[in-house]
XYZ file of N, CA, C and O in Angstrom:
812
model
N -58.132 32.879 -22.549
C -57.395 33.917 -23.269
C -56.040 33.371 -23.683
O -55.302 32.833 -22.867
N -55.716 33.468 -24.949
C -54.478 32.918 -25.472
C -53.322 33.880 -25.205
O -53.469 35.095 -25.291
N -52.151 33.289 -24.893
C -50.963 34.101 -24.656
C -50.360 34.512 -25.977
O -50.453 33.790 -26.977
N -49.746 35.684 -26.045
C -49.079 36.129 -27.271
C -47.987 35.149 -27.655
O -47.379 34.502 -26.804
N -47.685 35.012 -28.979
C -46.651 34.069 -29.432
C -45.312 34.316 -28.768
O -44.592 33.376 -28.430
N -44.959 35.599 -28.581
C -43.674 35.902 -27.963
C -43.582 35.400 -26.544
O -42.545 34.905 -26.099
N -44.684 35.472 -25.816
C -44.689 34.999 -24.426
C -44.563 33.493 -24.372
O -43.887 32.930 -23.515
N -45.232 32.791 -25.306
C -45.136 31.332 -25.349
C -43.695 30.912 -25.636
O -43.168 29.967 -25.033
N -43.055 31.613 -26.573
C -41.668 31.275 -26.911
C -40.759 31.478 -25.715
O -39.901 30.642 -25.413
N -40.947 32.597 -25.010
C -40.122 32.874 -23.836
C -40.319 31.816 -22.767
O -39.365 31.394 -22.101
N -41.562 31.349 -22.578
C -41.845 30.310 -21.589
C -41.143 29.004 -21.943
O -40.588 28.323 -21.083
N -41.206 28.661 -23.260
C -40.551 27.432 -23.690
C -39.048 27.521 -23.468
O -38.410 26.560 -23.026
N -38.473 28.673 -23.791
C -37.041 28.857 -23.602
C -36.675 28.801 -22.127
O -35.650 28.233 -21.744
N -37.523 29.367 -21.279
C -37.265 29.356 -19.851
C -37.291 27.930 -19.303
O -36.447 27.531 -18.516
N -38.296 27.146 -19.758
C -38.380 25.752 -19.312
C -37.176 24.958 -19.788
O -36.636 24.115 -19.072
N -36.735 25.217 -21.011
C -35.578 24.505 -21.556
C -34.316 24.817 -20.763
O -33.506 23.933 -20.474
N -34.160 26.096 -20.404
C -32.984 26.488 -19.631
C -32.991 25.853 -18.256
O -31.965 25.371 -17.767
N -34.148 25.822 -17.596
C -34.240 25.208 -16.276
C -33.961 23.724 -16.333
O -33.318 23.157 -15.455
N -34.451 23.057 -17.393
C -34.189 21.630 -17.554
C -32.701 21.388 -17.748
O -32.131 20.453 -17.183
N -32.052 22.239 -18.552
C -30.621 22.091 -18.795
C -29.838 22.241 -17.502
O -28.939 21.462 -17.212
N -30.202 23.240 -16.685
C -29.502 23.447 -15.424
C -29.713 22.272 -14.484
O -28.807 21.858 -13.774
N -30.916 21.687 -14.486
C -31.199 20.528 -13.636
C -30.323 19.350 -14.029
O -29.769 18.647 -13.187
N -30.192 19.111 -15.331
C -29.363 18.015 -15.820
C -27.909 18.233 -15.443
O -27.203 17.305 -15.024
N -27.435 19.492 -15.565
C -26.052 19.797 -15.224
C -25.773 19.550 -13.758
O -24.755 18.970 -13.388
N -26.683 19.976 -12.883
C -26.501 19.774 -11.451
C -26.519 18.286 -11.120
O -25.710 17.792 -10.343
N -27.456 17.538 -11.711
C -27.556 16.100 -11.443
C -26.305 15.372 -11.898
O -25.834 14.440 -11.239
N -25.737 15.784 -13.039
C -24.558 15.119 -13.573
C -23.350 15.325 -12.678
O -22.419 14.517 -12.676
N -23.335 16.406 -11.910
C -22.187 16.726 -11.076
C -22.365 16.296 -9.628
O -21.554 16.635 -8.770
N -23.449 15.612 -9.319
C -23.733 15.277 -7.929
C -23.205 13.918 -7.524
O -23.331 13.531 -6.365
N -22.606 13.152 -8.443
C -22.135 11.820 -8.132
C -20.798 11.836 -7.415
O -20.134 12.856 -7.284
N -20.404 10.645 -6.940
C -19.150 10.464 -6.228
C -18.165 9.748 -7.151
O -18.499 8.717 -7.740
N -16.974 10.277 -7.262
C -15.921 9.642 -8.045
C -14.976 8.932 -7.085
O -14.347 9.567 -6.246
N -14.885 7.614 -7.198
C -14.031 6.840 -6.298
C -12.833 6.282 -7.056
O -12.891 6.063 -8.276
N -11.772 6.059 -6.310
C -10.552 5.499 -6.885
C -9.790 4.792 -5.783
O -10.091 4.961 -4.598
N -8.800 4.019 -6.162
C -7.977 3.334 -5.179
C -6.558 3.182 -5.692
O -6.295 3.228 -6.895
N -5.644 3.033 -4.758
C -4.250 2.768 -5.078
C -3.739 1.795 -4.027
O -4.143 1.865 -2.854
N -2.871 0.874 -4.444
C -2.415 -0.144 -3.506
C -1.153 -0.811 -4.021
O -0.779 -0.661 -5.201
N -0.503 -1.545 -3.134
C 0.682 -2.313 -3.485
C 0.233 -3.671 -4.015
O -0.341 -4.469 -3.271
N 0.461 -3.959 -5.297
C -0.010 -5.229 -5.880
C 0.591 -6.459 -5.197
O 0.023 -7.558 -5.293
N 1.723 -6.293 -4.513
C 2.361 -7.443 -3.867
C 1.735 -7.767 -2.514
O 2.129 -8.743 -1.866
N 0.763 -6.996 -2.095
C 0.145 -7.186 -0.783
C -0.710 -8.445 -0.740
O -1.476 -8.723 -1.663
N -0.571 -9.192 0.343
C -1.451 -10.337 0.597
C -2.615 -9.824 1.447
O -2.561 -9.801 2.677
N -3.680 -9.409 0.793
C -4.809 -8.812 1.504
C -5.536 -9.806 2.400
O -6.244 -9.405 3.331
N -5.369 -11.093 2.145
C -6.085 -12.100 2.930
C -5.585 -12.181 4.373
O -6.265 -12.764 5.223
N -4.443 -11.586 4.674
C -3.902 -11.673 6.028
C -4.419 -10.575 6.949
O -4.130 -10.572 8.139
N -5.210 -9.658 6.393
C -5.716 -8.549 7.203
C -7.165 -8.812 7.610
O -8.058 -8.864 6.761
N -7.370 -8.964 8.920
C -8.708 -9.274 9.428
C -9.191 -8.284 10.484
O -10.390 -8.018 10.561
N -8.280 -7.784 11.302
C -8.662 -6.875 12.392
C -8.027 -5.511 12.176
O -6.954 -5.388 11.585
N -8.681 -4.482 12.688
C -8.199 -3.113 12.474
C -8.316 -2.293 13.747
O -9.012 -2.665 14.707
N -7.629 -1.178 13.759
C -7.725 -0.190 14.831
C -7.372 1.166 14.230
O -6.744 1.246 13.167
N -7.789 2.216 14.910
C -7.458 3.549 14.440
C -6.012 3.875 14.768
O -5.514 3.564 15.854
N -5.339 4.495 13.837
C -3.974 4.957 14.071
C -3.991 6.015 15.161
O -4.972 6.763 15.299
N -2.936 6.110 15.964
C -2.954 7.050 17.093
C -2.987 8.519 16.695
O -3.516 9.343 17.442
N -2.458 8.861 15.514
C -2.449 10.270 15.128
C -3.844 10.712 14.703
O -4.613 9.938 14.119
N -4.215 11.982 15.001
C -5.550 12.479 14.634
C -5.672 12.670 13.133
O -4.674 12.740 12.406
N -6.911 12.732 12.661
C -7.158 12.964 11.239
C -6.664 14.355 10.855
O -6.753 15.312 11.630
N -6.117 14.467 9.645
C -5.640 15.752 9.162
C -6.821 16.667 8.857
O -7.864 16.224 8.386
N -6.635 17.958 9.096
C -7.690 18.936 8.885
C -7.784 19.331 7.414
O -6.792 19.354 6.690
N -9.004 19.651 6.999
C -9.242 20.060 5.614
C -9.050 21.552 5.412
O -8.859 22.011 4.295
N -9.163 22.330 6.495
C -9.089 23.779 6.365
C -10.443 24.427 6.201
O -10.563 25.652 6.158
N -11.509 23.609 6.128
C -12.870 24.110 6.009
C -13.552 23.968 7.363
O -13.738 22.867 7.874
N -13.928 25.115 7.963
C -14.497 25.097 9.308
C -15.803 24.323 9.387
O -16.169 23.806 10.446
N -16.545 24.234 8.274
C -17.807 23.499 8.274
C -17.582 21.990 8.318
O -18.470 21.233 8.696
N -16.392 21.551 7.926
C -16.101 20.127 7.849
C -15.252 19.675 9.034
O -15.444 18.586 9.584
N -14.289 20.518 9.447
C -13.394 20.159 10.546
C -14.102 20.353 11.882
O -13.942 21.366 12.558
N -14.886 19.390 12.271
C -15.613 19.477 13.534
C -15.678 18.091 14.163
O -15.631 17.076 13.463
N -15.793 18.028 15.504
C -15.938 16.724 16.164
C -17.156 15.948 15.671
O -17.138 14.716 15.621
N -18.214 16.661 15.294
C -19.418 15.986 14.795
C -19.127 15.249 13.497
O -19.520 14.089 13.320
N -18.422 15.918 12.571
C -18.094 15.274 11.304
C -17.094 14.144 11.513
O -17.171 13.092 10.855
N -16.144 14.349 12.436
C -15.156 13.305 12.730
C -15.852 12.041 13.214
O -15.529 10.928 12.772
N -16.818 12.185 14.119
C -17.542 11.010 14.626
C -18.340 10.343 13.523
O -18.431 9.103 13.478
N -18.956 11.145 12.639
C -19.720 10.552 11.537
C -18.823 9.690 10.648
O -19.180 8.562 10.284
N -17.671 10.232 10.291
C -16.778 9.507 9.387
C -16.233 8.252 10.050
O -16.203 7.168 9.445
N -15.794 8.375 11.307
C -15.249 7.214 12.007
C -16.312 6.117 12.184
O -16.028 4.927 11.974
N -17.514 6.530 12.548
C -18.592 5.550 12.705
C -18.919 4.877 11.384
O -19.134 3.649 11.332
N -18.950 5.648 10.316
C -19.251 5.089 8.993
C -18.180 4.086 8.572
O -18.491 3.019 8.037
N -16.912 4.415 8.809
C -15.830 3.503 8.439
C -15.892 2.230 9.272
O -15.783 1.110 8.739
N -16.068 2.374 10.587
C -16.143 1.197 11.452
C -17.325 0.297 11.081
O -17.188 -0.930 10.998
N -18.471 0.911 10.841
C -19.669 0.134 10.514
C -19.520 -0.573 9.177
O -19.896 -1.751 9.026
N -18.963 0.128 8.204
C -18.804 -0.472 6.882
C -17.794 -1.597 6.915
O -18.010 -2.663 6.311
N -16.676 -1.410 7.622
C -15.692 -2.487 7.722
C -16.294 -3.707 8.417
O -16.062 -4.851 8.003
N -17.064 -3.468 9.469
C -17.699 -4.589 10.177
C -18.655 -5.349 9.255
O -18.720 -6.581 9.297
N -19.377 -4.609 8.420
C -20.308 -5.263 7.493
C -19.586 -6.057 6.415
O -20.177 -6.945 5.799
N -18.298 -5.732 6.213
C -17.502 -6.453 5.219
C -16.711 -7.596 5.855
O -15.898 -8.236 5.173
N -16.911 -7.854 7.165
C -16.267 -8.980 7.816
C -14.990 -8.651 8.563
O -14.312 -9.569 9.061
N -14.649 -7.382 8.697
C -13.455 -6.987 9.438
C -13.869 -6.575 10.852
O -14.875 -5.886 11.037
N -13.061 -6.972 11.835
C -13.414 -6.729 13.231
C -12.435 -5.751 13.866
O -11.240 -5.733 13.545
N -12.961 -4.941 14.788
C -12.093 -4.066 15.565
C -11.245 -4.928 16.487
O -11.753 -5.834 17.154
N -9.937 -4.670 16.524
C -9.025 -5.489 17.329
C -9.333 -5.306 18.808
O -9.423 -4.184 19.308
N -9.485 -6.416 19.518
C -9.808 -6.364 20.946
C -8.571 -6.515 21.818
O -8.628 -6.310 23.030
N -7.426 -6.868 21.230
C -6.210 -7.151 22.009
C -5.108 -6.129 21.756
O -3.947 -6.377 22.108
N -5.468 -4.995 21.147
C -4.474 -3.966 20.826
C -3.389 -4.467 19.879
O -2.280 -3.916 19.841
N -3.701 -5.505 19.151
C -2.758 -6.028 18.157
C -3.493 -6.174 16.818
O -3.706 -7.282 16.330
N -3.888 -5.067 16.218
C -4.623 -5.129 14.953
C -3.719 -5.540 13.791
O -2.500 -5.347 13.842
N -4.336 -6.067 12.778
C -3.588 -6.399 11.558
C -3.251 -5.143 10.763
O -2.194 -5.065 10.148
N -4.181 -4.170 10.783
C -3.902 -2.930 10.061
C -4.503 -1.739 10.791
O -5.441 -1.878 11.589
N -3.925 -0.574 10.515
C -4.360 0.680 11.123
C -5.100 1.517 10.092
O -4.765 1.498 8.899
N -6.093 2.249 10.572
C -6.932 3.055 9.688
C -6.726 4.535 9.987
O -6.691 4.938 11.159
N -6.594 5.325 8.956
C -6.572 6.782 9.072
C -7.422 7.360 7.952
O -7.690 6.686 6.945
N -7.824 8.601 8.124
C -8.543 9.281 7.044
C -8.162 10.748 7.047
O -7.656 11.285 8.050
N -8.406 11.401 5.947
C -8.226 12.846 5.860
C -9.205 13.408 4.838
O -9.652 12.699 3.924
N -9.529 14.676 5.014
C -10.415 15.390 4.100
C -9.629 16.498 3.416
O -8.869 17.222 4.067
N -9.829 16.627 2.120
C -9.181 17.688 1.348
C -10.272 18.446 0.603
O -11.130 17.834 -0.036
N -10.258 19.763 0.708
C -11.234 20.602 0.013
C -10.491 21.540 -0.925
O -9.566 22.248 -0.506
N -10.884 21.544 -2.196
C -10.236 22.386 -3.201
C -11.280 23.220 -3.929
O -12.394 22.752 -4.186
N -10.899 24.439 -4.272
C -11.744 25.289 -5.107
C -11.596 24.858 -6.564
O -10.480 24.643 -7.039
N -12.713 24.734 -7.262
C -12.709 24.276 -8.643
C -13.512 25.235 -9.523
O -14.407 25.941 -9.039
N -13.168 25.243 -10.793
C -13.900 26.024 -11.785
C -14.275 25.098 -12.931
O -13.430 24.365 -13.447
N -15.542 25.127 -13.314
C -16.013 24.324 -14.433
C -16.600 25.243 -15.496
O -17.486 26.043 -15.209
N -16.074 25.129 -16.704
C -16.542 25.949 -17.819
C -17.195 25.033 -18.847
O -16.575 24.086 -19.327
N -18.446 25.308 -19.150
C -19.189 24.520 -20.132
C -19.520 25.396 -21.328
O -20.314 26.336 -21.206
N -18.903 25.150 -22.485
C -19.211 25.967 -23.664
C -20.666 25.809 -24.066
O -21.234 24.723 -24.002
N -21.266 26.902 -24.508
C -22.666 26.864 -24.922
C -22.844 27.268 -26.368
O -23.943 27.262 -26.884
N -21.784 27.597 -27.069
C -21.914 28.084 -28.430
C -21.052 27.264 -29.372
O -20.371 26.343 -28.957
N -21.027 27.632 -30.670
C -21.773 28.774 -31.213
C -23.262 28.484 -31.325
O -23.670 27.352 -31.490
N -24.061 29.537 -31.178
C -25.506 29.406 -31.286
C -26.014 30.401 -32.318
O -25.542 31.523 -32.398
N -26.981 29.979 -33.109
C -27.539 30.811 -34.167
C -29.019 31.054 -33.888
O -29.723 30.175 -33.411
N -29.486 32.244 -34.229
C -30.918 32.530 -34.130
C -31.394 32.526 -32.695
O -30.722 32.972 -31.791
N -32.599 31.997 -32.509
C -33.174 31.967 -31.165
C -32.376 31.024 -30.270
O -31.945 29.966 -30.681
N -32.217 31.416 -29.005
C -31.543 30.576 -28.035
C -31.812 31.091 -26.648
O -32.576 32.028 -26.464
N -31.141 30.464 -25.691
C -31.327 30.889 -24.314
C -30.044 30.611 -23.550
O -29.405 29.593 -23.733
N -29.643 31.583 -22.742
C -28.473 31.413 -21.894
C -28.819 31.875 -20.486
O -29.439 32.909 -20.311
N -28.397 31.124 -19.464
C -28.601 31.606 -18.100
C -27.405 32.423 -17.636
O -26.313 32.288 -18.169
N -27.606 33.261 -16.660
C -26.493 33.934 -16.017
C -26.719 33.904 -14.522
O -27.782 33.565 -14.037
N -25.686 34.235 -13.755
C -25.793 34.177 -12.310
C -25.488 32.780 -11.808
O -25.116 31.892 -12.582
N -25.642 32.562 -10.509
C -25.253 31.285 -9.922
C -26.149 30.145 -10.379
O -25.691 29.108 -10.807
N -27.463 30.307 -10.282
C -28.373 29.250 -10.706
C -28.843 29.450 -12.131
O -29.384 28.533 -12.732
N -28.670 30.659 -12.661
C -29.071 30.907 -14.037
C -30.461 31.491 -14.134
O -31.385 31.066 -13.465
N -30.611 32.502 -14.930
C -31.917 33.084 -15.210
C -32.024 33.215 -16.715
O -31.261 33.943 -17.340
N -32.924 32.477 -17.357
C -32.940 32.407 -18.812
C -33.451 33.691 -19.465
O -34.345 34.346 -18.958
N -32.826 34.016 -20.589
C -33.332 35.126 -21.379
C -33.183 34.757 -22.848
O -32.230 34.081 -23.232
N -34.118 35.139 -23.704
C -34.042 34.801 -25.124
C -33.164 35.806 -25.891
O -32.991 36.940 -25.470
N -32.575 35.338 -26.976
C -31.857 36.251 -27.857
C -32.173 35.845 -29.298
O -32.644 34.754 -29.573
N -31.863 36.722 -30.211
C -32.161 36.449 -31.609
C -31.040 36.974 -32.494
O -30.549 38.075 -32.315
N -30.608 36.116 -33.413
C -29.688 36.540 -34.454
C -28.235 36.466 -34.029
O -27.892 36.496 -32.870
N -27.375 36.355 -35.028
C -25.946 36.369 -34.785
C -25.429 35.048 -34.248
O -26.136 34.052 -34.166
N -24.153 35.066 -33.917
C -23.483 33.891 -33.375
C -23.026 34.224 -31.968
O -22.399 35.249 -31.729
N -23.333 33.360 -31.007
C -22.996 33.613 -29.618
C -22.128 32.475 -29.112
O -22.464 31.305 -29.274
N -20.989 32.846 -28.519
C -20.060 31.855 -27.992
C -20.052 31.844 -26.461
O -19.092 31.442 -25.846
N -21.139 32.302 -25.849
C -21.207 32.352 -24.391
C -21.162 30.937 -23.810
O -21.445 29.947 -24.492
N -20.815 30.844 -22.524
C -20.771 29.553 -21.855
C -21.152 29.707 -20.403
O -21.492 30.795 -19.935
N -21.095 28.602 -19.665
C -21.413 28.581 -18.250
C -20.109 28.462 -17.456
O -19.284 27.602 -17.749
N -19.940 29.298 -16.470
C -18.784 29.234 -15.582
C -19.303 28.958 -14.177
O -20.109 29.720 -13.650
N -18.853 27.851 -13.594
C -19.346 27.430 -12.291
C -18.170 27.333 -11.315
O -17.198 26.619 -11.570
N -18.235 28.093 -10.233
C -17.229 28.038 -9.181
C -17.781 27.195 -8.036
O -18.873 27.456 -7.544
N -17.024 26.195 -7.617
C -17.516 25.321 -6.556
C -16.342 24.716 -5.788
O -15.179 24.851 -6.192
N -16.647 24.059 -4.683
C -15.646 23.368 -3.891
C -15.830 21.865 -4.043
O -16.944 21.361 -4.010
N -14.711 21.172 -4.210
C -14.730 19.716 -4.308
C -14.062 19.134 -3.066
O -12.950 19.511 -2.707
N -14.771 18.248 -2.400
C -14.224 17.591 -1.217
C -13.799 16.171 -1.541
O -14.482 15.458 -2.273
N -12.652 15.759 -1.018
C -12.140 14.403 -1.220
C -11.882 13.750 0.133
O -11.158 14.298 0.967
N -12.504 12.603 0.343
C -12.265 11.810 1.534
C -11.254 10.725 1.184
O -11.453 9.970 0.231
N -10.163 10.666 1.943
C -9.088 9.698 1.708
C -9.032 8.749 2.894
O -8.918 9.186 4.044
N -9.123 7.457 2.623
C -9.042 6.433 3.674
C -7.801 5.587 3.421
O -7.636 5.025 2.329
N -6.934 5.504 4.429
C -5.677 4.762 4.303
C -5.652 3.564 5.229
O -6.096 3.642 6.393
N -5.085 2.456 4.726
C -4.839 1.261 5.525
C -3.329 1.037 5.579
O -2.659 0.958 4.539
N -2.804 0.913 6.805
C -1.365 0.749 7.013
C -1.101 -0.533 7.791
O -1.817 -0.840 8.759
N -0.095 -1.275 7.368
C 0.282 -2.492 8.091
C 0.746 -2.114 9.493
O 1.613 -1.247 9.660
N 0.192 -2.741 10.515
C 0.501 -2.357 11.893
C 1.925 -2.729 12.309
O 2.474 -2.129 13.237
N 2.525 -3.709 11.640
C 3.880 -4.130 11.999
C 4.938 -3.345 11.233
O 5.893 -2.835 11.822
N 4.758 -3.239 9.933
C 5.773 -2.568 9.113
C 5.544 -1.061 9.018
O 6.435 -0.336 8.579
N 4.328 -0.597 9.394
C 3.963 0.816 9.291
C 3.982 1.319 7.839
O 4.152 2.504 7.588
N 3.781 0.392 6.910
C 3.761 0.753 5.499
C 2.318 0.818 4.981
O 1.506 -0.063 5.265
N 2.038 1.875 4.230
C 0.726 2.015 3.611
C 0.573 0.956 2.531
O 1.437 0.818 1.658
N -0.533 0.189 2.583
C -0.728 -0.835 1.556
C -2.000 -0.615 0.734
O -2.183 -1.255 -0.298
N -2.897 0.277 1.215
C -4.106 0.557 0.418
C -4.603 1.964 0.720
O -4.559 2.419 1.867
N -5.028 2.651 -0.327
C -5.636 3.985 -0.187
C -6.874 4.063 -1.065
O -6.814 3.774 -2.263
N -7.993 4.448 -0.469
C -9.225 4.650 -1.229
C -9.646 6.110 -1.139
O -9.517 6.738 -0.083
N -10.146 6.644 -2.228
C -10.569 8.046 -2.251
C -11.965 8.172 -2.847
O -12.378 7.377 -3.689
N -12.672 9.180 -2.384
C -13.985 9.507 -2.930
C -14.119 11.011 -3.008
O -13.885 11.712 -2.023
N -14.466 11.528 -4.177
C -14.549 12.971 -4.392
C -15.938 13.353 -4.885
O -16.551 12.632 -5.682
N -16.409 14.516 -4.427
C -17.670 15.060 -4.906
C -17.734 16.530 -4.517
O -16.917 17.017 -3.737
N -18.721 17.217 -5.082
C -18.914 18.615 -4.733
C -19.326 18.746 -3.269
O -20.085 17.932 -2.755
N -18.778 19.773 -2.622
C -19.153 20.047 -1.242
C -20.521 20.711 -1.239
O -20.749 21.711 -1.921
N -21.438 20.140 -0.492
C -22.780 20.703 -0.381
C -23.235 20.600 1.060
O -23.008 19.591 1.720
N -23.868 21.648 1.544
C -24.350 21.650 2.915
C -25.728 20.997 2.966
O -26.659 21.447 2.306
N -25.834 19.909 3.734
C -27.109 19.209 3.857
C -28.037 19.974 4.811
O -27.598 20.718 5.674
N -29.333 19.770 4.647
C -30.318 20.550 5.394
C -30.498 20.083 6.833
O -30.935 20.849 7.686
N -30.151 18.819 7.122
C -30.314 18.285 8.473
C -29.108 17.414 8.825
O -28.431 16.882 7.936
N -28.846 17.224 10.133
C -27.768 16.315 10.537
C -27.989 14.894 10.028
O -27.030 14.194 9.699
N -29.243 14.470 9.972
C -29.546 13.122 9.483
C -29.135 12.958 8.018
O -28.589 11.908 7.634
N -29.384 13.973 7.217
C -29.006 13.900 5.801
C -27.491 13.954 5.637
O -26.934 13.302 4.747
N -26.825 14.738 6.500
C -25.368 14.776 6.455
C -24.791 13.401 6.781
O -23.879 12.912 6.109
N -25.340 12.748 7.815
C -24.878 11.417 8.191
C -25.115 10.416 7.067
O -24.242 9.588 6.761
N -26.273 10.485 6.434
C -26.585 9.572 5.333
C -25.617 9.767 4.171
O -25.184 8.795 3.533
N -25.250 11.015 3.898
C -24.324 11.298 2.799
C -22.926 10.782 3.124
O -22.249 10.204 2.265
N -22.478 10.966 4.368
C -21.180 10.433 4.778
C -21.172 8.920 4.664
O -20.211 8.322 4.160
N -22.233 8.267 5.112
C -22.319 6.811 5.010
C -22.229 6.347 3.564
O -21.590 5.325 3.268
N -22.878 7.081 2.683
C -22.868 6.694 1.263
C -21.472 6.827 0.667
O -21.010 5.938 -0.070
N -20.788 7.920 0.979
C -19.446 8.128 0.435
C -18.480 7.067 0.946
O -17.716 6.470 0.179
N -18.511 6.817 2.263
C -17.622 5.811 2.846
C -17.907 4.431 2.259
O -16.981 3.677 1.923
N -19.177 4.078 2.109
C -19.533 2.770 1.558
C -19.000 2.607 0.137
O -18.500 1.527 -0.228
N -19.081 3.652 -0.673
C -18.604 3.549 -2.055
C -17.081 3.445 -2.109
O -16.530 2.752 -2.964
N -16.395 4.136 -1.199
C -14.934 4.036 -1.173
C -14.506 2.630 -0.774
O -13.676 1.989 -1.438
N -15.074 2.117 0.332
C -14.652 0.822 0.852
C -15.186 -0.352 0.043
O -14.719 -1.488 0.229
N -16.133 -0.088 -0.859
C -16.607 -1.160 -1.746
C -15.486 -1.651 -2.663
O -15.562 -2.743 -3.225
N -14.447 -0.838 -2.795
C -13.313 -1.215 -3.655
C -12.342 -2.177 -2.955
O -11.474 -2.759 -3.612
N -12.489 -2.315 -1.623
C -11.543 -3.111 -0.858
C -12.142 -4.452 -0.445
O -13.300 -4.481 -0.026
N -11.364 -5.534 -0.514
C -10.019 -5.600 -1.096
C -10.081 -5.642 -2.618
O -11.113 -6.030 -3.186
N -9.003 -5.232 -3.264
C -9.008 -5.277 -4.739
C -9.175 -6.722 -5.221
O -8.772 -7.669 -4.538
N -9.778 -6.899 -6.387
C -9.928 -8.253 -6.935
C -8.575 -8.925 -7.115
O -7.582 -8.271 -7.455
N -8.512 -10.198 -6.831
C -7.249 -10.945 -6.990
C -6.752 -10.870 -8.427
O -7.521 -11.033 -9.361
N -5.487 -10.589 -8.577
C -4.894 -10.528 -9.901
C -5.120 -9.233 -10.633
O -4.770 -9.101 -11.798
N -5.753 -8.204 -9.948
C -6.000 -6.926 -10.620
C -4.772 -6.047 -10.601
O -3.827 -6.300 -9.865
């Protein structure tokens, strides 16, 4: 039995809207990394590290500020540094001190969807529910409210107490379904941040 033309059109529009939402979510799921540092620093003199005595600063998000998350981040940083050839100081005389902090900010993203003529489709609600329209000009858009988390990793000279390198990684805050997936995500973010260190010579 063949479906009515109107039903086929609605199905096509619905599939198109779902595909668009999938692309939008995928485009926003990446990690944005950056770094800042003192160009006069001789990075070759830093080989051993230790954690700074002060505790990590709180983000203000109860889901993130927990001993479990703190251990994940510290383990990820230690493991990644070790894989890059840096060793934990065994004599309490490290070359540099490590600290980190988490910052969570509320963000709004507006994606214009118009002008649109004739047949089209717009979602509404959090994930979007497509509906067809006909005729006229529509300037509707997508408004997305979300939280962005930024992990900041700082390296400080142990003798001068001066910050010489800062790496950051930002992405949307998302609750993972299992502790294992949360750990994997933390490892990925830390690895991408520390992949920038040390900066290329002459950069």
